[in-house]
Amino acid sequence: MTQQLRVYVPPHPLIKHWLAVARDATTPSVLFRSAITELGRWLTYEASREWLPTKDGTVQTPLDTCAATFIDAEVPMAVVPILRAGLGLLEGAQTLLPLASIYHLGLERNEETLQPSCYLNSMPEKFHPQTRVLITDPMLATGGSIMAAMSELVQRGVEPSLVRIVCVVASPPALQKLSAAYPNLIIYAATIDETLNDRGFIVPGLGDAGDRIFGT
Ligand code: PRP
């Protein structure tokens, strides 16, 4: 069976609400940051549904013994925030994944060429092949940054089907690139916006998420 990239846009009122707040140009930084944190939380909740490793066991209740399911803490879990803007989604993600290791990846897109360059990579040389990886970045625009992040992970032994990408706005060019290179990848987005302008910004999008999160 041929694999196909899956992009989920969860129809959840909280995701829609915080997306609307984040899109609004009059939203100040402090509220924008909260909106992105909340989107990180709810999109991670959706993304972790069939991704978090579990194991079966039993618990003794005050009345009886019963079957129970636990998070399997022996399977390595990692979150890779793409700096800077991915840090905004990390906070909410981390509340749901307290056991995950955090590996920062600093990528900056050149304003003219739109090519990303890497200024920080805290990943280990090799990941355990069973490692679950969640990448956070609010925007997939031309797709250059997310493709660079995927390449760093796959080079280090990560299996693409165990990766989840949590983003706020995804654009078709980025999804096409990911689909061609990693057909068994799964993405969670608050929305898919159709247009990229000539500066590589997603339209309508939410502006420059990094600048709005950090007030720069
Ligand atoms: C933005 C955004 C993505 C990237 C998307 O980051 O957060 O990482 O651009 O663009 P692409 O899909 O065309 O590569 P930016 O480089 O502006 O850095 P910042 O997060 O530090 O502001």
Short mmCIF file of C-alpha atoms and ligand atoms in Angstrom, two decimals:
data_model
loop_
_atom_site.label_atom_id
_atom_site.label_comp_id
_atom_site.label_asym_id
_atom_site.label_seq_id
_atom_site.Cartn_x
_atom_site.Cartn_y
_atom_site.Cartn_z
CA MET A 1 0.00 0.00 0.00
CA THR A 2 1.38 3.44 -0.91
CA GLN A 3 1.86 5.72 2.07
CA GLN A 4 0.57 9.27 1.92
CA LEU A 5 1.41 12.24 4.09
CA ARG A 6 -1.37 12.85 6.60
CA VAL A 7 -2.24 16.37 7.74
CA TYR A 8 -4.77 16.69 10.55
CA VAL A 9 -6.55 19.97 11.24
CA PRO A 10 -8.44 19.12 14.44
CA PRO A 11 -11.91 20.74 14.44
CA HIS A 12 -11.64 21.79 18.09
CA PRO A 13 -13.22 25.07 19.29
CA LEU A 14 -10.20 25.90 21.50
CA ILE A 15 -7.85 25.48 18.54
CA LYS A 16 -10.07 27.68 16.37
CA HIS A 17 -10.34 30.32 19.09
CA TRP A 18 -6.60 30.60 19.80
CA LEU A 19 -5.86 30.60 16.08
CA ALA A 20 -8.23 33.57 15.66
CA VAL A 21 -6.49 35.41 18.53
CA ALA A 22 -3.06 34.67 17.03
CA ARG A 23 -4.10 35.83 13.55
CA ASP A 24 -5.46 39.17 14.81
CA ALA A 25 -2.91 41.91 14.03
CA THR A 26 -4.06 43.92 17.07
CA THR A 27 -3.21 41.08 19.52
CA PRO A 28 -0.32 42.29 21.69
CA SER A 29 2.77 40.10 22.27
CA VAL A 30 1.74 38.95 25.74
CA LEU A 31 -1.59 37.60 24.45
CA PHE A 32 -0.05 36.29 21.23
CA ARG A 33 2.37 34.26 23.36
CA SER A 34 -0.55 32.80 25.35
CA ALA A 35 -2.40 31.93 22.15
CA ILE A 36 0.62 30.06 20.80
CA THR A 37 1.11 28.27 24.14
CA GLU A 38 -2.52 27.14 24.07
CA LEU A 39 -2.23 26.00 20.45
CA GLY A 40 0.89 24.05 21.45
CA ARG A 41 -1.04 22.38 24.24
CA TRP A 42 -4.13 21.38 22.24
CA LEU A 43 -2.35 20.41 19.05
CA THR A 44 0.08 18.28 21.08
CA TYR A 45 -2.87 16.68 22.84
CA GLU A 46 -4.32 15.73 19.45
CA ALA A 47 -0.94 14.66 18.05
CA SER A 48 -0.10 12.44 21.01
CA ARG A 49 -3.23 10.32 20.69
CA GLU A 50 -1.69 7.47 18.67
CA TRP A 51 1.92 8.48 19.22
CA LEU A 52 2.55 8.20 22.94
CA PRO A 53 3.92 4.75 23.81
CA THR A 54 1.84 2.86 26.36
CA LYS A 55 2.12 -0.37 28.29
CA ASP A 56 -0.49 -2.47 30.00
CA GLY A 57 -0.43 -3.34 33.67
CA THR A 58 -2.71 -3.57 36.66
CA VAL A 59 -3.62 -1.26 39.53
CA GLN A 60 -5.03 -1.98 42.92
CA THR A 61 -8.00 0.34 43.53
CA PRO A 62 -9.42 0.71 47.07
CA LEU A 63 -11.87 -2.08 46.12
CA ASP A 64 -10.24 -4.43 43.62
CA THR A 65 -7.47 -5.04 41.13
CA CYS A 66 -8.08 -3.88 37.58
CA ALA A 67 -6.33 -3.64 34.22
CA ALA A 68 -4.63 -0.31 33.53
CA THR A 69 -2.69 1.43 30.77
CA PHE A 70 0.39 3.52 31.54
CA ILE A 71 2.72 5.73 29.51
CA ASP A 72 5.77 3.59 28.73
CA ALA A 73 8.58 5.72 30.12
CA GLU A 74 11.21 3.36 28.68
CA VAL A 75 10.51 4.42 25.10
CA PRO A 76 12.50 7.61 24.43
CA MET A 77 10.49 10.73 23.64
CA ALA A 78 11.87 13.97 22.29
CA VAL A 79 10.55 17.40 21.44
CA VAL A 80 12.46 19.47 18.89
CA PRO A 81 11.43 23.14 18.94
CA ILE A 82 12.64 25.05 15.90
CA LEU A 83 13.96 28.35 17.27
CA ARG A 84 12.88 30.84 17.83
CA ALA A 85 9.15 30.58 17.16
CA GLY A 86 8.90 26.86 17.99
CA LEU A 87 9.70 27.77 21.61
CA GLY A 88 6.24 29.34 21.83
CA LEU A 89 4.58 25.97 21.13
CA LEU A 90 7.02 24.09 23.36
CA GLU A 91 5.61 25.42 26.62
CA GLY A 92 2.15 23.92 26.06
CA ALA A 93 3.61 20.73 24.58
CA GLN A 94 5.87 20.23 27.58
CA THR A 95 2.97 20.27 30.04
CA LEU A 96 1.65 17.14 28.28
CA LEU A 97 5.04 15.49 27.70
CA PRO A 98 6.98 16.04 30.91
CA LEU A 99 9.17 12.99 30.25
CA ALA A 100 10.36 14.12 26.80
CA SER A 101 13.91 15.33 26.23
CA ILE A 102 14.08 18.73 24.55
CA TYR A 103 16.56 19.18 21.69
CA HIS A 104 16.73 22.79 20.45
CA LEU A 105 17.29 23.45 16.78
CA GLY A 106 18.09 27.04 15.83
CA LEU A 107 17.22 27.81 12.21
CA GLU A 108 17.07 31.24 10.70
CA ARG A 109 15.58 31.91 7.31
CA ASN A 110 17.52 34.36 5.15
CA GLU A 111 15.11 37.18 4.28
CA GLU A 112 16.30 37.37 0.66
CA THR A 113 17.12 33.80 -0.36
CA LEU A 114 14.52 32.26 2.07
CA GLN A 115 17.08 29.50 2.74
CA PRO A 116 17.43 28.37 6.36
CA SER A 117 20.78 28.32 8.12
CA CYS A 118 21.46 26.44 11.34
CA TYR A 119 22.98 28.30 14.31
CA LEU A 120 22.26 25.76 17.09
CA ASN A 121 21.73 22.01 17.14
CA SER A 122 21.56 20.28 20.51
CA MET A 123 20.57 16.85 19.13
CA PRO A 124 22.58 13.76 20.02
CA GLU A 125 24.70 12.11 17.30
CA LYS A 126 22.31 9.13 17.21
CA PHE A 127 18.74 8.68 18.41
CA HIS A 128 17.39 5.33 19.56
CA PRO A 129 15.45 3.99 16.52
CA GLN A 130 12.21 3.82 18.57
CA THR A 131 12.41 7.48 19.63
CA ARG A 132 9.15 9.39 19.29
CA VAL A 133 9.91 12.92 18.09
CA LEU A 134 7.56 15.89 18.12
CA ILE A 135 8.75 18.93 16.15
CA THR A 136 7.24 22.31 17.00
CA ASP A 137 7.25 25.28 14.62
CA PRO A 138 4.26 27.63 14.23
CA MET A 139 4.79 28.13 10.49
CA LEU A 140 5.60 25.85 7.57
CA ALA A 141 5.99 28.39 4.76
CA THR A 142 8.32 27.49 1.87
CA GLY A 143 9.13 24.33 3.84
CA GLY A 144 12.89 24.96 3.87
CA SER A 145 13.17 25.00 7.67
CA ILE A 146 11.05 21.91 8.34
CA MET A 147 12.87 19.97 5.60
CA ALA A 148 16.20 20.93 7.22
CA ALA A 149 14.89 19.78 10.61
CA MET A 150 13.67 16.45 9.19
CA SER A 151 16.99 15.87 7.49
CA GLU A 152 18.90 16.44 10.77
CA LEU A 153 16.62 13.92 12.53
CA VAL A 154 16.68 11.23 9.85
CA GLN A 155 20.49 11.46 9.56
CA ARG A 156 20.58 10.66 13.29
CA GLY A 157 18.47 7.53 12.97
CA VAL A 158 14.93 8.83 13.59
CA GLU A 159 12.17 6.92 11.81
CA PRO A 160 9.89 9.45 10.01
CA SER A 161 6.70 7.54 10.87
CA LEU A 162 7.47 8.14 14.57
CA VAL A 163 7.68 11.91 14.03
CA ARG A 164 4.78 14.30 14.58
CA ILE A 165 4.97 17.89 13.42
CA VAL A 166 2.93 20.40 15.40
CA CYS A 167 2.46 23.70 13.59
CA VAL A 168 -0.10 26.48 13.58
CA VAL A 169 -0.20 27.39 9.89
CA ALA A 170 0.93 25.03 7.14
CA SER A 171 1.23 26.05 3.49
CA PRO A 172 0.84 23.81 0.44
CA PRO A 173 4.48 24.20 -0.82
CA ALA A 174 5.82 22.95 2.54
CA LEU A 175 3.35 20.06 2.61
CA GLN A 176 4.28 19.07 -0.96
CA LYS A 177 8.00 18.97 -0.10
CA LEU A 178 7.38 16.92 3.04
CA SER A 179 5.05 14.57 1.22
CA ALA A 180 7.59 13.87 -1.53
CA ALA A 181 10.42 13.18 0.91
CA TYR A 182 8.58 11.60 3.87
CA PRO A 183 5.30 10.05 2.73
CA ASN A 184 4.62 8.38 6.08
CA LEU A 185 4.89 11.59 8.11
CA ILE A 186 1.98 12.92 10.20
CA ILE A 187 1.33 16.63 10.76
CA TYR A 188 -1.03 18.48 13.09
CA ALA A 189 -1.91 22.03 12.11
CA ALA A 190 -4.45 24.60 13.29
CA THR A 191 -5.02 25.58 9.66
CA ILE A 192 -3.72 25.28 6.11
CA ASP A 193 -3.37 28.65 4.34
CA GLU A 194 -3.14 28.57 0.56
CA THR A 195 -0.98 31.58 -0.28
CA LEU A 196 2.67 32.56 0.15
CA ASN A 197 3.58 36.14 -0.75
CA ASP A 198 6.77 37.17 -2.58
CA ARG A 199 8.59 37.54 0.77
CA GLY A 200 7.78 33.93 1.67
CA PHE A 201 5.16 34.93 4.26
CA ILE A 202 1.99 32.86 4.62
CA VAL A 203 -1.18 34.83 3.72
CA PRO A 204 -3.41 35.41 5.66
CA GLY A 205 -1.15 33.63 8.20
CA LEU A 206 -0.21 35.32 11.45
CA GLY A 207 2.68 37.56 10.51
CA ASP A 208 6.17 36.87 11.86
CA ALA A 209 5.46 34.49 14.76
CA GLY A 210 8.99 34.76 16.21
CA ASP A 211 8.85 38.57 16.35
CA ARG A 212 5.33 38.54 17.80
CA ILE A 213 6.17 35.95 20.49
CA PHE A 214 9.31 37.74 21.62
CA GLY A 215 8.21 41.34 20.99
CA THR A 216 11.07 42.09 18.58
C1 PRP B 1 10.05 31.27 10.58
C2 PRP B 1 9.15 30.17 11.12
C3 PRP B 1 9.72 28.93 10.50
C4 PRP B 1 10.23 29.42 9.19
C5 PRP B 1 9.23 29.01 8.13
O1 PRP B 1 11.19 31.36 11.35
O2 PRP B 1 9.07 30.11 12.51
O3 PRP B 1 10.77 28.36 11.26
O4 PRP B 1 10.33 30.85 9.25
O5 PRP B 1 9.71 29.34 6.88
P1 PRP B 1 10.10 28.30 5.77
O6 PRP B 1 9.07 27.21 5.79
O7 PRP B 1 10.02 29.12 4.52
O8 PRP B 1 11.49 27.80 6.05
P2 PRP B 1 12.32 32.48 11.14
O9 PRP B 1 13.40 31.97 10.22
O10 PRP B 1 11.67 33.77 10.77
O11 PRP B 1 13.03 32.56 12.54
P3 PRP B 1 12.44 32.96 13.99
O12 PRP B 1 11.53 31.85 14.41
O13 PRP B 1 13.67 33.05 14.82
O14 PRP B 1 11.72 34.27 13.87
#
